[in-house]
């Protein structure tokens, strides 16, 4: 079935690295995504990875994909207070545009 | 700013009423998607339109309908509203039908009293 799971909360200190994890059940995922939602705002597309890739790096963001374990992670290096937000993992499983979202991980960055 | 606009920002109405939410996609985008974000269901895909035609349907109630107009803006109509329809409704857009990169609008917060 279609299911994406994330832990609900993560708290880190400013300057540390944050790692947000996600697991999904559908092995036919084509693309996997990370979106960021700040309070009162829409979802901002942070990064995404094609399912035949293992890793993608974009400035402070590193995405790791383990297809065998159906596990996706987002590492934020040198986390800043401005990174405090809810981070959503999502998967796309077919040629259409439907995205299936996890429940979101609230990242709290303490100074 | 994603370039996707949604109006209104907030909407407060009563049970049984009907409302229309409006979305304008990014310039050049042909696909429009509607998602509902609620506390109990999370973020759920409702429906996708591409160049005026319905392309995919998710967990959209029969009381809800959508359309995409020739100028590519889209409207989501919600009727016979219930308390449980209170949610944030997001519109997203993408260049093509595959929707690899979807850009989200700021959302419309609907409160049903």
XYZ file of C-alpha atoms in Angstrom:
224
model
C 0.000 0.000 0.000
C 0.924 3.641 -0.046
C 2.326 4.749 3.268
C 5.040 7.203 4.257
C 6.205 7.389 7.869
C 8.249 10.003 9.676
C 9.086 10.672 13.289
C 7.157 13.665 14.565
C 9.806 15.747 16.339
C 13.516 16.484 16.208
C 15.415 18.975 18.339
C 18.991 20.057 17.612
C 21.420 22.770 18.642
C 22.357 25.557 16.245
C 25.452 24.589 14.279
C 24.857 20.848 14.628
C 23.751 18.582 11.788
C 20.123 17.473 11.626
C 19.038 14.169 10.165
C 15.370 13.661 9.371
C 14.308 10.145 8.465
C 11.458 8.728 6.424
C 10.327 5.243 5.451
C 7.962 4.339 2.666
C 6.241 1.124 1.680
C 5.685 1.316 -2.064
C 8.646 -0.129 -3.951
C 7.436 1.463 -7.196
C 8.301 4.974 -6.004
C 9.829 6.957 -8.880
C 10.787 10.158 -7.093
C 11.140 11.013 -3.410
C 10.896 14.518 -2.043
C 11.591 16.767 0.868
C 9.348 19.778 1.404
C 9.636 22.431 4.130
C 6.657 24.172 5.721
C 7.152 27.229 7.889
C 4.334 28.454 10.171
C 1.472 29.950 8.192
C 3.150 29.232 4.870
C 2.826 26.819 1.999
C 5.160 23.960 1.202
C 8.551 24.810 -0.219
C 10.191 22.198 -2.433
C 13.640 21.668 -0.921
C 15.025 18.821 -2.967
C 14.115 15.520 -4.575
C 15.849 12.381 -5.718
C 15.163 9.961 -8.529
C 14.680 6.419 -7.315
C 17.743 5.058 -9.138
C 20.064 7.393 -7.225
C 21.602 6.768 -3.805
C 22.570 10.273 -2.852
C 22.047 13.874 -3.824
C 23.798 16.896 -2.359
C 22.627 20.478 -2.642
C 24.585 22.997 -0.576
C 23.786 22.223 3.084
C 21.306 19.477 2.180
C 22.210 15.836 1.602
C 19.586 13.271 0.651
C 20.322 9.582 1.093
C 18.120 6.879 -0.402
C 18.275 3.216 0.568
C 15.902 1.465 -1.821
C 16.416 -1.931 -0.263
C 15.213 -0.709 3.131
C 12.814 1.883 1.595
C 14.468 4.555 3.714
C 15.047 8.204 2.838
C 16.915 10.737 4.926
C 17.604 14.454 4.789
C 20.738 15.784 6.425
C 20.995 19.517 7.061
C 24.540 20.610 7.801
C 25.258 23.544 10.141
C 21.602 23.828 11.155
C 20.415 27.376 11.770
C 17.428 28.740 13.703
C 15.904 29.655 10.347
C 15.747 25.930 9.559
C 13.092 25.475 12.257
C 10.023 24.222 10.385
C 8.058 21.087 9.564
C 9.744 18.839 7.006
C 7.631 16.552 4.854
C 8.831 13.501 3.031
C 6.788 12.555 -0.044
C 6.829 9.931 -2.766
C 5.565 9.812 -6.312
C 4.669 6.332 -7.432
C 3.323 6.621 -10.943
C 3.449 8.749 -14.062
C 0.725 11.024 -12.737
C 1.305 13.864 -10.353
C -0.061 12.442 -7.121
C 2.343 12.888 -4.194
C 1.929 10.846 -1.025
C 3.121 12.708 2.042
C 4.341 11.637 5.439
C 2.932 13.298 8.525
C 5.849 15.713 8.804
C 8.768 16.099 11.223
C 8.872 19.247 13.299
C 12.482 20.424 13.533
C 13.289 22.706 16.457
C 16.682 24.436 16.407
C 17.862 25.776 19.739
C 20.449 28.568 19.917
C 7.366 33.030 -3.312
C 6.537 30.003 -5.483
C 4.580 31.961 -8.086
C 1.383 30.045 -7.318
C -1.389 32.274 -5.981
C -4.459 31.246 -4.039
C -7.479 33.231 -2.949
C -8.910 33.788 -0.486
C -6.316 33.337 2.251
C -8.943 32.618 4.876
C -12.569 31.575 4.602
C -15.046 31.146 7.435
C -18.437 29.691 6.675
C -21.220 27.609 8.159
C -22.164 23.968 7.788
C -24.228 23.232 4.723
C -22.791 26.113 2.729
C -20.825 26.061 -0.530
C -17.492 27.783 -1.185
C -15.118 28.213 -4.110
C -11.357 28.310 -3.745
C -9.286 29.776 -6.528
C -5.763 29.015 -7.726
C -3.541 30.573 -10.374
C -0.570 28.403 -11.376
C 2.952 29.628 -12.064
C 3.378 31.201 -15.455
C 3.924 28.429 -17.992
C 2.666 25.595 -15.790
C -0.082 23.462 -17.308
C -0.823 21.129 -14.406
C -2.704 22.091 -11.272
C -3.078 19.934 -8.166
C -5.265 20.301 -5.099
C -4.248 18.955 -1.685
C -6.009 19.059 1.660
C -4.056 19.394 4.920
C -5.934 18.550 8.104
C -4.833 17.574 11.588
C -6.300 14.083 11.454
C -5.620 13.142 7.794
C -2.390 15.023 7.146
C -1.640 16.141 3.587
C -3.806 14.347 1.055
C -3.935 14.602 -2.710
C -7.382 15.493 -4.009
C -7.239 15.968 -7.773
C -5.035 16.938 -10.729
C -5.873 18.845 -13.895
C -3.656 19.183 -16.921
C -4.424 21.767 -19.590
C -8.108 21.777 -18.703
C -8.604 18.032 -18.361
C -8.880 15.946 -15.219
C -5.868 13.610 -15.039
C -5.829 12.015 -11.613
C -8.185 11.719 -8.702
C -7.339 11.023 -5.081
C -9.412 11.001 -1.926
C -11.817 13.671 -3.100
C -15.329 13.589 -1.695
C -18.311 13.615 -4.047
C -19.350 16.934 -2.465
C -16.143 18.438 -3.839
C -15.459 19.260 -7.470
C -12.825 21.122 -9.411
C -12.164 22.504 -12.826
C -9.387 24.161 -14.778
C -10.257 26.990 -17.101
C -8.776 27.926 -20.523
C -6.543 30.525 -18.849
C -5.264 27.611 -16.683
C -6.515 28.908 -13.352
C -8.378 26.354 -11.294
C -11.249 26.399 -8.849
C -12.101 23.903 -6.137
C -15.770 23.866 -5.182
C -16.766 22.478 -1.793
C -20.466 22.025 -1.106
C -22.710 20.854 1.747
C -19.844 21.724 4.040
C -19.316 19.797 7.258
C -17.248 20.622 10.320
C -14.713 18.019 9.231
C -14.013 19.903 6.006
C -12.166 22.554 8.008
C -8.596 22.356 6.717
C -5.867 24.065 4.742
C -6.371 23.602 1.016
C -3.254 23.860 -1.096
C -2.936 24.260 -4.796
C 0.277 23.257 -6.554
C 1.386 23.528 -10.157
C 3.925 21.938 -12.455
C 5.036 22.353 -16.029
C 3.956 18.962 -17.259
C 1.508 16.199 -16.493
C 4.076 14.052 -14.694
C 4.414 16.589 -11.904
C 8.023 15.856 -11.010
C 8.472 19.343 -9.580
C 5.348 20.652 -7.878
C 5.316 24.169 -6.490
C 2.798 24.964 -3.808
C 0.742 28.056 -3.167
C 0.295 29.600 0.289
C -3.004 27.804 0.856
C -6.550 28.736 1.778
C -7.552 28.096 5.381
C -11.192 27.012 5.496
C -13.044 27.086 8.801
C -16.525 25.569 8.910
C -18.547 26.580 11.977
